[in-house]
XYZ file of N, CA and C in Angstrom:
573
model
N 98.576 94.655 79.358
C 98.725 93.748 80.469
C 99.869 94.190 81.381
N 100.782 94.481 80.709
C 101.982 94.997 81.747
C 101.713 96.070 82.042
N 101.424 97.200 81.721
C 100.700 98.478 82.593
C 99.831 98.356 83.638
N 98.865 97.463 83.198
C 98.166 96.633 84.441
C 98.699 96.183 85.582
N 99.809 95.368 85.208
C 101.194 94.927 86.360
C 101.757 95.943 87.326
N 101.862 96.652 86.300
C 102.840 98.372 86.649
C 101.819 98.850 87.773
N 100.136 99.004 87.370
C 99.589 99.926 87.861
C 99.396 98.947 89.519
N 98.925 97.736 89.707
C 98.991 97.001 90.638
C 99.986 97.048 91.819
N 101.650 97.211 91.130
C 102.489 97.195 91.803
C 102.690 98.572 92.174
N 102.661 99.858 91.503
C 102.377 101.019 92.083
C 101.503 101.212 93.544
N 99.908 100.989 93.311
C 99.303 100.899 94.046
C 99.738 100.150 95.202
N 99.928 99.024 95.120
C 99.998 98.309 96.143
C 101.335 98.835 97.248
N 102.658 98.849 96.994
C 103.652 99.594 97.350
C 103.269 100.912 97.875
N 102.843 101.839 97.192
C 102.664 103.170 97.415
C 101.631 103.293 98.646
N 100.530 102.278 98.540
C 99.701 102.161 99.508
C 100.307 101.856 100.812
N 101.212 100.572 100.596
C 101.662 100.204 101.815
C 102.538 101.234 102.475
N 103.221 102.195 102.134
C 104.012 102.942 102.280
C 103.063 104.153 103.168
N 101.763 104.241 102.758
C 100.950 105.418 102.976
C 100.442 104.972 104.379
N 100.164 103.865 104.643
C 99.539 103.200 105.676
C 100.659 103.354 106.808
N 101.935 102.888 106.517
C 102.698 103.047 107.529
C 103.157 104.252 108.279
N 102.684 105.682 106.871
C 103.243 107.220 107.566
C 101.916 107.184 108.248
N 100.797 106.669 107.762
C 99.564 106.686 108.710
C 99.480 106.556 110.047
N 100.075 105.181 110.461
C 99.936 103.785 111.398
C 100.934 105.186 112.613
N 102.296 105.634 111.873
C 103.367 106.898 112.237
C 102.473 107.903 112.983
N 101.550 108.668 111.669
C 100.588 109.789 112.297
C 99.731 109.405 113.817
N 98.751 108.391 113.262
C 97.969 107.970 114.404
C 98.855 107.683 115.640
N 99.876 107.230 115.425
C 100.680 106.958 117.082
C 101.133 108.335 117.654
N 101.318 108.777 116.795
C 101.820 110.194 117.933
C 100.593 110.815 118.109
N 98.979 110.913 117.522
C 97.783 111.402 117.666
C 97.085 111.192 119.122
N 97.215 109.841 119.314
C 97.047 109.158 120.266
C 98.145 108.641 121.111
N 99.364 109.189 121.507
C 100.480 108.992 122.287
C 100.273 107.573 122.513
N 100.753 106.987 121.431
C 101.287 105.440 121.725
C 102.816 105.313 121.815
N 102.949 104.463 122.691
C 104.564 104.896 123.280
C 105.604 103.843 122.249
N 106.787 104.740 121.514
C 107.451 104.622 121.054
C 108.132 103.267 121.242
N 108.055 102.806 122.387
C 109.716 102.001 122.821
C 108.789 100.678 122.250
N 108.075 100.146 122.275
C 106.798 98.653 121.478
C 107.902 98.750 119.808
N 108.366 97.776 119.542
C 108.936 96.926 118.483
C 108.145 96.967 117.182
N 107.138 97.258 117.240
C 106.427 97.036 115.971
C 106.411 99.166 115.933
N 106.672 99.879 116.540
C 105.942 101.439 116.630
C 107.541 101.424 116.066
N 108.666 100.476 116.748
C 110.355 101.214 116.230
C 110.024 101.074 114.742
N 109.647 99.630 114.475
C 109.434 99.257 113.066
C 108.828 100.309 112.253
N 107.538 101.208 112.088
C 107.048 102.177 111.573
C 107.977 103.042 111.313
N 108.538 103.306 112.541
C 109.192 104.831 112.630
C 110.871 104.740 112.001
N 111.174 103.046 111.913
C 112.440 103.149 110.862
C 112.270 102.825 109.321
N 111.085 102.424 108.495
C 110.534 102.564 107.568
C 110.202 103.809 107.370
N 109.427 104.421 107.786
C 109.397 105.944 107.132
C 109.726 107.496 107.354
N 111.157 106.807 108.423
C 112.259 107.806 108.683
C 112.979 108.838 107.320
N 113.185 107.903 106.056
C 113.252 108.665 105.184
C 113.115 109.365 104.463
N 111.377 109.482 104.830
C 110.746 109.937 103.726
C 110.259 111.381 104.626
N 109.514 111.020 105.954
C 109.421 112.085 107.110
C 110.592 113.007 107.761
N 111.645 112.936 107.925
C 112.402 113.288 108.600
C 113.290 114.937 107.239
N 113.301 114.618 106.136
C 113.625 115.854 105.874
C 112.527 116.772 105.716
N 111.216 116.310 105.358
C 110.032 117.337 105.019
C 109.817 117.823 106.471
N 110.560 117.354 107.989
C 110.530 118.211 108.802
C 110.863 119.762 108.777
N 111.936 119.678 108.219
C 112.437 120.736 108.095
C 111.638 122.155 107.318
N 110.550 121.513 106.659
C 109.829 122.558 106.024
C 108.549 122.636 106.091
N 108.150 121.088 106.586
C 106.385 121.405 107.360
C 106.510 121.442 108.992
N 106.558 122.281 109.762
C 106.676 122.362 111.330
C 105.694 121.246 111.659
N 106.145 121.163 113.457
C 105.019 120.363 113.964
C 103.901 121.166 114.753
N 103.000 120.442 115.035
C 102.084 121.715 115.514
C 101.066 120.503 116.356
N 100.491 121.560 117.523
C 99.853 120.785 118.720
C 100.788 119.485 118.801
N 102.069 119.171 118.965
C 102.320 117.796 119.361
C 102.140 117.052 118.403
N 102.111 117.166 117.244
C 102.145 116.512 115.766
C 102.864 116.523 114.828
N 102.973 115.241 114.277
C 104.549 115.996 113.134
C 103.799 115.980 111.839
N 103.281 116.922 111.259
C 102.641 117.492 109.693
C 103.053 116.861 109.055
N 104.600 116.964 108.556
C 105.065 115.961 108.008
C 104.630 114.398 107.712
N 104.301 114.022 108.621
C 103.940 112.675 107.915
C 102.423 112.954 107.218
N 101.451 113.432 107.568
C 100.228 113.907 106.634
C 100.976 114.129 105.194
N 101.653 115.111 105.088
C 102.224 115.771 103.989
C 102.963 114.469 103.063
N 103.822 113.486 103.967
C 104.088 112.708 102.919
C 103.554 111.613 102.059
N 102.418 111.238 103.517
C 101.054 110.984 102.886
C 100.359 110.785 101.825
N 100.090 112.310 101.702
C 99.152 112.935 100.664
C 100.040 112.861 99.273
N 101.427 113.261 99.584
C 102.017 113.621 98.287
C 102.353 112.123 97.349
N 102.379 111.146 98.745
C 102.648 109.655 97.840
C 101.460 108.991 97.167
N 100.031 109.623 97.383
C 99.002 109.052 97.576
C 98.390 109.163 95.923
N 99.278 111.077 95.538
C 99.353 111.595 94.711
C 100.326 110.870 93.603
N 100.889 110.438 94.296
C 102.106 109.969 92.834
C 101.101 108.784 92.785
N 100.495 107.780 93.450
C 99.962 106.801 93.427
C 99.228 107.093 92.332
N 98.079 108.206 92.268
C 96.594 108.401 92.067
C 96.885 108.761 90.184
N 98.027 109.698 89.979
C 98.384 110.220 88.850
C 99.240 109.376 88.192
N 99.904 108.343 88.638
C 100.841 107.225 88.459
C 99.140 106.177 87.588
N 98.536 105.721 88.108
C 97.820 104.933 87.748
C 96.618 105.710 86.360
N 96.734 106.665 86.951
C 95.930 107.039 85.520
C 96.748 107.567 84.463
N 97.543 108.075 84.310
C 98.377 108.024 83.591
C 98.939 106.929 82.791
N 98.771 105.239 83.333
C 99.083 104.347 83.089
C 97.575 103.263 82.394
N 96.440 104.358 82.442
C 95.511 103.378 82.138
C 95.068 104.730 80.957
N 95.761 105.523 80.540
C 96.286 106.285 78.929
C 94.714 107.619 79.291
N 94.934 108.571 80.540
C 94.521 109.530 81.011
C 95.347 110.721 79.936
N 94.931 111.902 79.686
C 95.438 112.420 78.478
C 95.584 113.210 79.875
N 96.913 113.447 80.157
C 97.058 114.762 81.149
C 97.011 116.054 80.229
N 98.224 115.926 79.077
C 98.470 117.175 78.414
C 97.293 118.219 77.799
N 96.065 117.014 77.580
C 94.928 117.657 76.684
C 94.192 118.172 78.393
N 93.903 117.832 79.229
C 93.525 118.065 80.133
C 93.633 119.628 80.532
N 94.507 119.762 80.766
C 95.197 121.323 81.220
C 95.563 121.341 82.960
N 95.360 122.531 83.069
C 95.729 122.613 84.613
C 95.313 122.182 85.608
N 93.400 122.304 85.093
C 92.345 122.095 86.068
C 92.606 120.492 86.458
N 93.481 119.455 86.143
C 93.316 118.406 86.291
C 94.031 118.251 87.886
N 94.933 119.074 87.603
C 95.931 118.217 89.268
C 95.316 119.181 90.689
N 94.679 120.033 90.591
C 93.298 120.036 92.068
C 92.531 118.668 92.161
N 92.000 118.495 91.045
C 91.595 117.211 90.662
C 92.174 115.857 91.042
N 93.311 116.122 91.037
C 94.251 114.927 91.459
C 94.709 114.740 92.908
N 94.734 116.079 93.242
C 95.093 116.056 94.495
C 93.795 115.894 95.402
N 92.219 116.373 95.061
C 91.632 116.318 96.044
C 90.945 114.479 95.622
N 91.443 113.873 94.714
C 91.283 112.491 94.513
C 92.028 112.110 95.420
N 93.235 112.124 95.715
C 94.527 111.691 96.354
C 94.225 111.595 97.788
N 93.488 112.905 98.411
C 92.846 113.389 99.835
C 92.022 112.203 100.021
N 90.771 111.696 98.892
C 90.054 111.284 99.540
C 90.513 109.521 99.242
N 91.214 109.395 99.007
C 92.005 107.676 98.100
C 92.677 107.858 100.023
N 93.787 108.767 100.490
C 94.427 108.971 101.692
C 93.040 108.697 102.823
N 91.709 109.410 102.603
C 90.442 109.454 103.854
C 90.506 107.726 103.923
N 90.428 107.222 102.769
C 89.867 105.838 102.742
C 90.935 104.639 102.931
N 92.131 104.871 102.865
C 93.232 104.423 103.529
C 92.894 104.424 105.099
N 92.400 105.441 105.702
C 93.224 105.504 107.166
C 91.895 104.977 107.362
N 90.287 104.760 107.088
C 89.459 104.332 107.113
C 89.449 102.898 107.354
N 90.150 102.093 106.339
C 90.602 101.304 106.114
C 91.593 100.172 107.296
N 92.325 101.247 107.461
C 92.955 100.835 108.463
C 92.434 100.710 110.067
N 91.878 101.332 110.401
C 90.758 101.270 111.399
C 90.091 99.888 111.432
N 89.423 99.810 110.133
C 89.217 98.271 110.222
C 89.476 97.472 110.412
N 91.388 97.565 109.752
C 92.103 96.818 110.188
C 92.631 96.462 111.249
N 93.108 97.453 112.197
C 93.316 97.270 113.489
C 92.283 96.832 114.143
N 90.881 97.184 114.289
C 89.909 96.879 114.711
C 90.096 94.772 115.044
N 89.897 94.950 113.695
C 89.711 93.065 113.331
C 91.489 92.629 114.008
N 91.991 93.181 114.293
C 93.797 92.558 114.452
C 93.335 92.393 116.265
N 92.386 93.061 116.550
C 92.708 93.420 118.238
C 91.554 93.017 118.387
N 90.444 92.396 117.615
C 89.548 91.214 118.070
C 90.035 89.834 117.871
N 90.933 89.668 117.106
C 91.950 88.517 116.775
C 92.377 88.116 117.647
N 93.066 88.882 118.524
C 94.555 89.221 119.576
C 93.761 89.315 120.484
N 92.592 89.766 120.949
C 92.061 89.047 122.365
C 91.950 87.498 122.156
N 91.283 87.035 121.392
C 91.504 85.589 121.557
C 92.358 84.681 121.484
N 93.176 85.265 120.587
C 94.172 84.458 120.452
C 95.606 84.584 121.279
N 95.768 85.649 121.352
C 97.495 86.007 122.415
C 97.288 87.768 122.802
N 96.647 87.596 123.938
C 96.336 89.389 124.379
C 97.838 89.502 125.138
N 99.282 89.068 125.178
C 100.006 88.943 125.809
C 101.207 89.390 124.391
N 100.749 89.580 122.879
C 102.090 89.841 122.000
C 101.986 91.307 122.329
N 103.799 91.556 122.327
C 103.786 93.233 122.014
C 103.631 94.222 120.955
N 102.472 93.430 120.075
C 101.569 94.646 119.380
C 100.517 94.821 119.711
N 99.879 94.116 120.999
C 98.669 94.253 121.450
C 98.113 95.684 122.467
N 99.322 96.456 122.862
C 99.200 97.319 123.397
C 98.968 98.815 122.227
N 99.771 98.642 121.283
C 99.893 99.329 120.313
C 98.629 99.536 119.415
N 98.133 98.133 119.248
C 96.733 97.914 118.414
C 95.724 98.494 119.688
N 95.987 98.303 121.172
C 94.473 98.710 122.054
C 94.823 100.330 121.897
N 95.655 100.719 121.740
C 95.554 102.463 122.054
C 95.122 103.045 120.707
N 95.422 102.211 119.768
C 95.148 102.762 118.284
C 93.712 102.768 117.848
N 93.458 101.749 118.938
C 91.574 101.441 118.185
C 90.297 101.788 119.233
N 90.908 102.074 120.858
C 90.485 102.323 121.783
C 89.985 103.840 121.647
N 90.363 104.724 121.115
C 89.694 106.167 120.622
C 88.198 105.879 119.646
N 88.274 105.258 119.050
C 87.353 104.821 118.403
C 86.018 103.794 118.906
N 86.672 102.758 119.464
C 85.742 101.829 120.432
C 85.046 102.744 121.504
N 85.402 103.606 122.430
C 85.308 103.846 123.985
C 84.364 104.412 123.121
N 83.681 105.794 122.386
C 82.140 106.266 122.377
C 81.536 105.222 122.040
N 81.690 104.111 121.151
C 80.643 103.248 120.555
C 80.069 102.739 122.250
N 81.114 102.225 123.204
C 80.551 101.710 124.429
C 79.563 101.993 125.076
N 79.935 103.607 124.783
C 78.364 104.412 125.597
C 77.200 103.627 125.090
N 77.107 103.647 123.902
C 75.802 103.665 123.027
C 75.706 101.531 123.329
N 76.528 101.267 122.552
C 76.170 99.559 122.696
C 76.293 98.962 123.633
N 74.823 98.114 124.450
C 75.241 97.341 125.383
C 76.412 96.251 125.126
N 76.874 95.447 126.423
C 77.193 94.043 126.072
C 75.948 93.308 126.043
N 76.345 91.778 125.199
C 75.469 91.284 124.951
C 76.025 90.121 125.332
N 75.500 89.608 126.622
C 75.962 87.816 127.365
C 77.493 88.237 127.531
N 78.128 89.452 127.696
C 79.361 89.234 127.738
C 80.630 89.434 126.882
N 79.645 89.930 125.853
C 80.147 90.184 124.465
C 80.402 91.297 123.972
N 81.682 91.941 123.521
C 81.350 93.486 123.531
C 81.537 93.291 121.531
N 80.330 94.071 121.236
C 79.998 94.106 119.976
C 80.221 95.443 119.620
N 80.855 96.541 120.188
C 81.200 97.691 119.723
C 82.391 97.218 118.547
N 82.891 96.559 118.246
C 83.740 96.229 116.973
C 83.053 96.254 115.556
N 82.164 95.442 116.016
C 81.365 95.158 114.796
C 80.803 96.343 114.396
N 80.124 96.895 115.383
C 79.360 98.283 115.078
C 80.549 99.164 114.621
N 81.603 99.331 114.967
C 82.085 100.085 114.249
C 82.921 99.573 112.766
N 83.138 98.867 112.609
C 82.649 97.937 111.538
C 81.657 98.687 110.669
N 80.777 98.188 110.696
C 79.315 98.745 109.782
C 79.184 100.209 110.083
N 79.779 101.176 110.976
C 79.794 102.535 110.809
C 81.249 103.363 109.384
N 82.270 102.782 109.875
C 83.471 102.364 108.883
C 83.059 102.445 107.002
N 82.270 100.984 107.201
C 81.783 100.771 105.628
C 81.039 101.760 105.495
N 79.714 102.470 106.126
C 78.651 103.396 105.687
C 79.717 104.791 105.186
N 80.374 105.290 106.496
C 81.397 106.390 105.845
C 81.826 106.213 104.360
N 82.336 104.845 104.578
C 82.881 104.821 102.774
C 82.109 105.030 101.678
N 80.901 104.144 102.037
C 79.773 103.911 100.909
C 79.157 105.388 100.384
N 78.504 106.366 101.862
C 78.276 107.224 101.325
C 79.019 108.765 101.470
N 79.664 109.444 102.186
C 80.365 110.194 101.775
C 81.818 110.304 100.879
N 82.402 109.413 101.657
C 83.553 109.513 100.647
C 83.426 108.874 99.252
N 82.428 107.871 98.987
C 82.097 107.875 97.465
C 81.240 109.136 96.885
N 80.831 109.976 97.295
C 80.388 111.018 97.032
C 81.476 111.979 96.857
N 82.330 112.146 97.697
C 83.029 113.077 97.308
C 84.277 112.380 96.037
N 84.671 111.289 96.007
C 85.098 110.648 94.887
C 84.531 110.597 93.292
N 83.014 110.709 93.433
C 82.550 111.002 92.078
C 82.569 112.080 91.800
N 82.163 113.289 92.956
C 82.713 114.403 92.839
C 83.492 114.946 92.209
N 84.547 114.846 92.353
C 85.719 114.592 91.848
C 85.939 114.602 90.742
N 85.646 113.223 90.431
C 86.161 112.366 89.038
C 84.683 113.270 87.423
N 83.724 113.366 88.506
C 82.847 114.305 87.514
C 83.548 115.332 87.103
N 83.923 116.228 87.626
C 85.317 117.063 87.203
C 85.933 117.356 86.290
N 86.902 116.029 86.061
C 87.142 115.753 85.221
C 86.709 115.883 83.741
C-alpha cells in the first residue's frame, strides 16, 4: 500500500514537473511572449532544472533542447521509479531493459504533451466564455491556435459555433488510442 502511495506521488509530481518544461518548450516553439505572468511562472519553476543542462545541450533553430532533455530524463526517473516500485527485477533484466525504459519514457513524454493540448484546448473553450479578458488567455490562444487554425480549413462553423475544438479533441484521443498505444505495447513486449 505504501509503495502504491510512493508510486502515485512520484508520478504525479514528476508529471507535473514534465508538463511545465513542456508548457516552457511549447512557448518558445510557438513564440509566446515571455512578459504574460503565468509564462514568468513556468519559466521560474523550471529555471533549475533547464538552465544548467544549457550548458551542455545547445539551442538550435531558436529552441532551447534543454528543456526536451529535461523532459525526457524526468519522465525516465518517473517511468523506472514506478516500476521498480511495483517489484520490476531490473538486476535479472540486464542491459536490454533501460532502451526499454527510455523509449517507454519517450512515449509516457508523447502522451503528456498530447495531453496537454487537450488541456489547453478545454482551458481556452472555458475562457472564451467565461473571462476572454484574464492574462492567460493570450498565452492559452497562441498555444492552441497552431493546432486549431488547420482543423478550420476542414470544419465548417455550425450556427456560429466553431467546433474545431472538439474535433481536435477526438483527433487527440485517436492518436493516443492507436499509435502511441502501439508503440507502448511495443515496448513493454520487449520486455
Amino acid at each position: 500500500m505504501i509503495s502504491g502511495a510512493f508510486a502515485f506521488l512520484v508520478q504525479t509530481l514528476g508529471n507535473l514537473f514534465v508538463i511545465a518544461v513542456l508548457l516552457r518548450f511549447m512557448m518558445q516553439l510557438f513564440r509566446v511572449p515571455f512578459r504574460n505572468p503565468f509564462a514568468q511562472f513556468i519559466v521560474a519553476i523550471t529555471d533549475f532544472a533547464v538552465k544548467p543542462l544549457r550548458r551542455v545541450v545547445p539551442g538550435l533553430f531558436g529552441l532551447d533542447w534543454a528543456c526536451l532533455v529535461v523532459a525526457l530524463l524526468v519522465e525516465l526517473v518517473v517511468v523506472t521509479t514506478v516500476y521498480w516500485l511495483d517489484g520490476f527485477p531490473f538486476a535479472l533484466a540486464g542491459a536490454k531493459v533501460w532502451p526499454v525504459m527510455l523509449g517507454l519514457a519517450a512515449v509516457r513524454l508523447l502522451s503528456l504533451a498530447i495531453y496537454l493540448i487537450i488541456g489547453l484546448t478545454l482551458v481556452r473553450a472555458v475562457l472564451s466564455w467565461v473571462n476572454s479578458n484574464t492574462p492567460l488567455m493570450p498565452v492559452v490562444y497562441e498555444l492552441t491556435e497552431p493546432f486549431l487554425r488547420p482543423l478550420r480549413r476542414i470544419v465548417p462553423m455550425v450556427a456560429q459555433v466553431d467546433l474545431t475544438p472538439l474535433v481536435l479533441f477526438i483527433v487527440c484521443q485517436l492518436v493516443l488510442m492507436v499509435p502511441v498505444l502501439a508503440l507502448e505495447r511495443a515496448l513493454l513486449g520487449a520486455l
